[in-house]
Short mmCIF file of C-alpha atoms in Angstrom, two decimals:
data_model
loop_
_atom_site.label_atom_id
_atom_site.label_comp_id
_atom_site.label_asym_id
_atom_site.label_seq_id
_atom_site.Cartn_x
_atom_site.Cartn_y
_atom_site.Cartn_z
CA UNK A 543 37.95 -102.85 -3.92
CA UNK A 544 38.62 -102.94 -6.96
CA UNK A 545 42.42 -102.57 -7.06
CA UNK A 546 42.23 -105.42 -4.20
CA UNK A 547 39.47 -107.54 -6.63
CA UNK A 548 42.18 -107.56 -9.42
CA UNK A 549 45.32 -108.84 -7.31
CA UNK A 550 43.26 -111.55 -5.81
CA UNK A 551 41.99 -112.22 -9.34
CA UNK A 552 45.50 -112.19 -11.02
CA UNK A 553 47.77 -113.61 -8.20
CA UNK A 554 45.41 -116.41 -7.11
CA UNK A 555 44.58 -117.36 -10.64
CA UNK A 556 48.75 -117.93 -11.36
CA UNK A 557 48.37 -120.65 -8.63
CA UNK A 558 45.30 -121.65 -9.50
CA UNK A 559 46.51 -122.81 -12.83
CA UNK A 560 50.13 -124.34 -11.29
CA UNK A 561 47.72 -126.39 -9.33
CA UNK A 562 45.27 -127.12 -12.44
CA UNK A 563 48.70 -128.00 -14.35
CA UNK A 564 50.08 -130.37 -11.48
CA UNK A 565 47.24 -132.13 -10.60
CA UNK A 566 46.45 -132.94 -14.08
CA UNK A 567 49.38 -134.12 -15.14
CA UNK A 568 50.04 -136.99 -12.73
CA UNK A 569 45.91 -138.25 -13.44
CA UNK A 570 46.89 -138.07 -17.29
CA UNK A 571 50.10 -140.43 -16.33
CA UNK A 572 48.16 -142.80 -13.63
CA UNK A 573 49.80 -141.47 -10.79
CA UNK A 574 46.86 -140.80 -9.00
CA UNK A 575 49.05 -141.95 -5.59
CA UNK A 576 51.37 -139.09 -5.73
CA UNK A 577 48.33 -136.61 -5.55
CA UNK A 578 48.30 -136.91 -1.85
CA UNK A 579 52.01 -135.59 -1.31
CA UNK A 580 50.88 -132.57 -3.51
CA UNK A 581 48.21 -131.79 -1.64
CA UNK A 582 50.33 -131.63 1.70
CA UNK A 583 52.53 -128.86 -0.07
CA UNK A 584 50.08 -127.11 -1.42
CA UNK A 585 48.23 -126.83 1.77
CA UNK A 586 51.42 -126.43 3.88
CA UNK A 587 52.43 -123.29 1.06
CA UNK A 588 48.82 -122.10 2.03
CA UNK A 589 49.47 -122.27 5.72
CA UNK A 590 52.71 -119.80 5.15
CA UNK A 591 51.26 -117.83 3.09
CA UNK A 592 48.46 -116.69 5.77
CA UNK A 593 50.84 -116.86 9.24
CA UNK A 594 53.72 -114.59 6.81
CA UNK A 595 50.18 -112.57 6.28
CA UNK A 596 49.12 -112.51 10.05
CA UNK A 597 52.52 -112.02 11.21
CA UNK A 598 52.65 -108.87 8.83
CA UNK A 599 49.06 -107.86 9.81
CA UNK A 600 48.96 -108.11 14.18
CA UNK A 601 52.69 -107.86 13.97
CA UNK A 602 52.75 -104.23 13.14
CA UNK A 603 49.98 -103.49 15.67
CA UNK A 604 52.67 -103.62 18.77
CA UNK A 605 54.74 -101.00 17.19
CA UNK A 606 55.12 -97.29 17.67
CA UNK A 607 53.63 -95.14 14.37
CA UNK A 608 57.14 -94.11 13.43
CA UNK A 609 58.00 -97.98 13.06
CA UNK A 610 54.41 -98.54 11.58
CA UNK A 611 54.85 -96.49 9.01
CA UNK A 612 58.72 -96.71 7.94
CA UNK A 613 57.90 -100.92 7.94
CA UNK A 614 54.89 -100.20 5.66
CA UNK A 615 56.32 -97.91 3.93
CA UNK A 616 59.83 -100.56 3.18
CA UNK A 617 57.19 -103.34 2.73
CA UNK A 618 55.32 -101.05 0.23
CA UNK A 619 58.13 -100.39 -2.15
CA UNK A 620 59.45 -104.82 -1.32
CA UNK A 621 56.16 -106.05 -3.10
CA UNK A 622 55.79 -103.68 -5.69
CA UNK A 623 59.08 -104.48 -6.66
CA UNK A 624 58.05 -108.09 -6.54
CA UNK A 625 54.76 -107.83 -8.23
CA UNK A 626 56.94 -105.78 -11.22
CA UNK A 627 59.40 -109.11 -11.58
CA UNK A 628 56.35 -111.50 -11.17
CA UNK A 629 54.19 -109.64 -14.37
CA UNK A 630 56.97 -109.94 -16.21
CA UNK A 631 58.28 -112.92 -15.30
CA UNK A 632 54.96 -114.41 -15.96
CA UNK A 633 54.45 -112.85 -19.18
CA UNK A 634 57.87 -114.02 -20.59
CA UNK A 635 57.60 -117.94 -19.31
CA UNK A 636 53.27 -118.13 -19.60
CA UNK A 637 54.06 -120.58 -22.94
CA UNK A 638 56.40 -122.50 -21.32
CA UNK A 639 55.02 -122.96 -17.58
CA UNK A 640 53.17 -126.37 -18.37
CA UNK A 641 55.92 -127.92 -19.78
CA UNK A 642 58.60 -126.78 -17.02
CA UNK A 643 56.01 -127.57 -14.11
CA UNK A 644 55.94 -131.29 -16.04
CA UNK A 645 59.86 -131.28 -15.70
CA UNK A 646 59.89 -130.53 -12.53
CA UNK A 647 57.23 -133.12 -11.16
CA UNK A 648 58.92 -135.62 -13.32
CA UNK A 649 62.33 -135.24 -11.21
CA UNK A 650 60.54 -135.20 -7.85
CA UNK A 651 58.39 -138.29 -8.49
CA UNK A 652 62.07 -140.17 -9.16
CA UNK A 653 63.28 -138.71 -5.89
CA UNK A 654 60.04 -139.44 -3.50
CA UNK A 655 57.56 -138.51 -1.73
CA UNK A 656 59.05 -135.64 0.22
CA UNK A 657 60.34 -134.47 -3.34
CA UNK A 658 56.62 -134.41 -4.49
CA UNK A 659 56.18 -132.25 -1.02
CA UNK A 660 58.56 -130.33 -1.85
CA UNK A 661 57.81 -130.03 -5.48
CA UNK A 662 54.04 -128.27 -5.18
CA UNK A 663 55.75 -126.55 -1.63
CA UNK A 664 57.56 -124.25 -3.91
CA UNK A 665 55.71 -123.91 -6.82
CA UNK A 666 52.57 -122.39 -5.12
CA UNK A 667 54.38 -121.09 -2.32
CA UNK A 668 56.08 -118.50 -3.84
CA UNK A 669 53.11 -116.95 -5.49
CA UNK A 670 51.51 -117.61 -1.66
CA UNK A 671 54.06 -115.12 -0.06
CA UNK A 672 54.21 -112.69 -2.85
CA UNK A 673 49.92 -112.25 -2.54
CA UNK A 674 50.14 -112.29 0.95
CA UNK A 675 52.48 -109.51 0.73
CA UNK A 676 51.15 -107.29 -2.25
CA UNK A 677 48.11 -107.65 -0.20
CA UNK A 678 49.17 -106.49 2.62
CA UNK A 679 50.56 -103.15 1.20
CA UNK A 680 47.95 -102.28 -1.55
CA UNK A 681 44.60 -103.27 1.50
CA UNK A 682 46.63 -100.37 4.19
CA UNK A 683 47.16 -97.97 1.19
CA UNK A 684 43.58 -98.23 0.01
CA UNK A 685 41.83 -99.04 3.66
CA UNK A 686 38.83 -96.87 4.23
CA UNK A 687 37.90 -98.23 7.27
CA UNK A 688 36.14 -100.87 5.78
CA UNK A 689 36.10 -104.60 5.05
CA UNK A 690 35.31 -103.85 1.73
CA UNK A 691 39.09 -104.32 0.36
CA UNK A 692 39.93 -107.59 2.09
CA UNK A 693 35.85 -108.31 0.70
CA UNK A 694 38.05 -107.62 -2.85
CA UNK A 695 40.81 -109.68 -2.13
CA UNK A 696 38.66 -112.78 -0.85
CA UNK A 697 36.15 -112.45 -4.33
CA UNK A 698 39.08 -112.02 -6.23
CA UNK A 699 40.63 -115.06 -5.18
CA UNK A 700 37.27 -116.97 -4.69
CA UNK A 701 37.14 -116.07 -8.79
CA UNK A 702 40.77 -117.32 -9.28
CA UNK A 703 39.70 -120.61 -7.69
CA UNK A 704 36.34 -121.31 -9.31
CA UNK A 705 38.37 -120.63 -13.20
CA UNK A 706 40.97 -122.90 -12.28
CA UNK A 707 38.51 -125.70 -12.10
CA UNK A 708 36.75 -124.81 -15.01
CA UNK A 709 40.39 -125.07 -16.45
CA UNK A 710 40.88 -127.91 -15.20
CA UNK A 711 37.40 -129.77 -15.95
CA UNK A 712 37.82 -128.16 -19.62
CA UNK A 713 35.23 -126.34 -19.92
CA UNK A 714 36.73 -123.13 -20.29
CA UNK A 715 39.54 -121.65 -22.70
CA UNK A 716 40.63 -118.09 -22.60
CA UNK A 717 43.98 -116.19 -24.11
CA UNK A 718 46.53 -116.80 -21.11
CA UNK A 719 48.99 -114.67 -22.67
CA UNK A 720 46.18 -111.66 -23.23
CA UNK A 721 44.90 -112.43 -20.13
CA UNK A 722 48.16 -111.85 -18.04
CA UNK A 723 49.30 -108.94 -20.73
CA UNK A 724 45.99 -107.06 -19.74
CA UNK A 725 45.65 -108.12 -15.95
CA UNK A 726 49.51 -107.57 -15.77
CA UNK A 727 49.26 -104.09 -17.25
CA UNK A 728 46.76 -103.14 -14.58
CA UNK A 729 48.80 -104.22 -11.55
CA UNK A 730 51.43 -101.84 -12.68
CA UNK A 731 49.17 -99.45 -12.34
CA UNK A 732 48.02 -100.43 -8.92
CA UNK A 733 51.52 -100.92 -7.78
CA UNK A 734 52.02 -97.38 -8.84
CA UNK A 735 49.73 -96.07 -6.20
CA UNK A 736 51.19 -98.35 -3.38
CA UNK A 737 54.53 -97.50 -4.22
CA UNK A 738 53.42 -93.66 -3.87
CA UNK A 739 51.83 -94.78 -0.76
CA UNK A 740 54.51 -96.11 0.26
CA UNK A 741 56.54 -93.52 -0.46
CA UNK A 742 54.05 -91.44 1.84
CA UNK A 743 54.33 -93.46 4.53
CA UNK A 744 58.57 -93.24 4.74
CA UNK A 745 58.12 -89.42 4.69
CA UNK A 746 55.74 -90.07 7.77
CA UNK A 747 58.52 -91.89 9.58
CA UNK A 748 60.86 -88.99 8.86
CA UNK A 749 62.90 -91.25 6.65
CA UNK A 750 62.34 -89.29 3.78
CA UNK A 751 61.91 -85.93 3.37
CA UNK A 752 59.11 -82.91 1.94
CA UNK A 753 56.46 -84.11 3.80
CA UNK A 754 54.63 -80.64 3.68
CA UNK A 755 55.89 -80.24 0.23
CA UNK A 756 52.47 -80.55 -1.57
CA UNK A 757 52.56 -80.96 -5.29
CA UNK A 758 48.59 -79.97 -5.74
CA UNK A 759 45.67 -80.36 -2.95
CA UNK A 760 42.00 -81.17 -4.76
CA UNK A 761 40.84 -82.17 -0.76
CA UNK A 762 38.05 -79.84 -1.47
CA UNK A 763 36.82 -80.80 -4.81
CA UNK A 764 37.61 -84.22 -4.29
CA UNK A 765 37.01 -84.95 -0.22
CA UNK A 766 38.48 -88.31 0.50
CA UNK A 767 35.38 -89.13 2.36
CA UNK A 768 33.09 -88.55 -0.28
CA UNK A 769 32.34 -91.67 -2.40
CA UNK A 770 34.23 -90.61 -5.60
CA UNK A 771 37.00 -90.28 -3.30
CA UNK A 772 36.84 -93.03 -1.42
CA UNK A 773 36.34 -95.28 -4.63
CA UNK A 774 38.81 -93.61 -6.32
CA UNK A 775 41.34 -94.22 -3.54
CA UNK A 776 40.01 -97.91 -3.74
CA UNK A 777 41.01 -98.12 -7.04
CA UNK A 778 43.61 -96.40 -7.81
CA UNK A 779 44.93 -95.98 -4.01
CA UNK A 780 44.34 -92.07 -5.16
CA UNK A 781 45.83 -89.37 -3.02
CA UNK A 782 43.78 -85.33 -3.46
CA UNK A 783 47.18 -83.80 -1.71
CA UNK A 784 49.75 -85.77 -2.25
CA UNK A 785 54.05 -84.44 -1.88
CA UNK A 786 55.54 -83.89 -4.74
CA UNK A 787 58.41 -86.59 -4.38
CA UNK A 788 54.89 -88.88 -4.20
CA UNK A 789 54.08 -87.45 -7.82
CA UNK A 790 57.66 -88.01 -8.76
CA UNK A 791 57.89 -91.10 -8.47
CA UNK A 792 54.22 -92.64 -9.39
CA UNK A 793 55.67 -91.18 -12.85
CA UNK A 794 58.83 -92.44 -12.32
CA UNK A 795 57.76 -95.86 -12.05
CA UNK A 796 54.53 -95.85 -13.74
CA UNK A 797 55.72 -94.50 -17.12
CA UNK A 798 58.25 -96.42 -18.18
CA UNK A 799 57.46 -99.67 -16.51
CA UNK A 800 53.58 -99.82 -18.10
CA UNK A 801 55.85 -98.49 -21.70
CA UNK A 802 58.29 -101.17 -21.18
CA UNK A 803 55.24 -104.01 -20.16
CA UNK A 804 53.23 -102.97 -23.00
CA UNK A 805 55.84 -103.79 -26.00
CA UNK A 806 56.43 -106.29 -28.27
CA UNK A 807 57.12 -109.52 -26.75
CA UNK A 808 60.73 -109.38 -28.64
CA UNK A 809 61.66 -106.39 -27.64
CA UNK A 810 61.21 -107.92 -23.92
CA UNK A 811 63.77 -111.82 -24.60
CA UNK A 812 67.09 -111.26 -24.45
CA UNK A 813 67.45 -112.69 -27.08
CA UNK A 814 67.16 -111.06 -30.66
CA UNK A 815 66.72 -112.74 -34.00
CA UNK A 816 70.67 -111.34 -35.20
CA UNK A 817 68.66 -108.30 -36.91
CA UNK A 818 67.26 -106.73 -34.29
CA UNK A 819 63.42 -107.72 -34.78
CA UNK A 820 60.96 -108.69 -32.68
CA UNK A 821 59.51 -112.02 -32.32
CA UNK A 822 56.29 -111.92 -31.20
CA UNK A 823 55.23 -115.74 -29.52
CA UNK A 824 51.73 -116.84 -30.59
CA UNK A 825 48.72 -116.85 -28.91
CA UNK A 826 47.98 -119.00 -26.33
CA UNK A 827 44.64 -120.27 -25.85
CA UNK A 828 44.12 -123.50 -24.09
CA UNK A 829 42.97 -124.65 -20.91
CA UNK A 830 45.41 -127.02 -18.58
#
């Protein structure tokens, strides 16, 4: 439940910040007449994301077991790729997100209502589709037969909406750079579990070998149906009897990805200062 709460919080807060930046800019520049197209675009983006999630959930139920496992494993790997790209992208561009959105909004204002709707839809829709896919993959990976994973996601999204509103009202100021760094690091850990679960799905679909070649089996010490086994599965997608390939994939993804993500920001920049020295951005401490 905690890992799904984190996903809802992190993804929802990104979308909330985008919405707040768009709305605040229009209000401050006296263009309240453009708010309606913006809200229409946001509404369409939310509807598309919900529809995409419903297609993933209900569409997969009509498939055979192997087809479900193949789809689930494939989409889990795609979701991990998207969320990995997203956390690195947000860390690199967080400082410039406001100015980037302002530039797109100015261009849309000059083009008319349709451009405003499209701008809001594209700005929020990307976050929505990524969230729907990663939530679906994570909920299935952490599913324990209860609605707790979905409740965790819903609580995370609700918290994100509240934080977004507080940002907009100027009642809350946090260091967004540090926030996205820490939550991004935790998401990388969650993504590693989702990736391992996706590989296991592909093994059950007979697309990847080694289903019976277990790395270890500590089911006796940590029963999957125990409260602590359920807790570990819900937070880290922990499995007491993983295959060798699952453990290998988990380690190969987690260690280098987390090391690169937590490295100084200058290490990730495309261009240094010409002397190979890391360049760290100033802290981002502002509301919307």
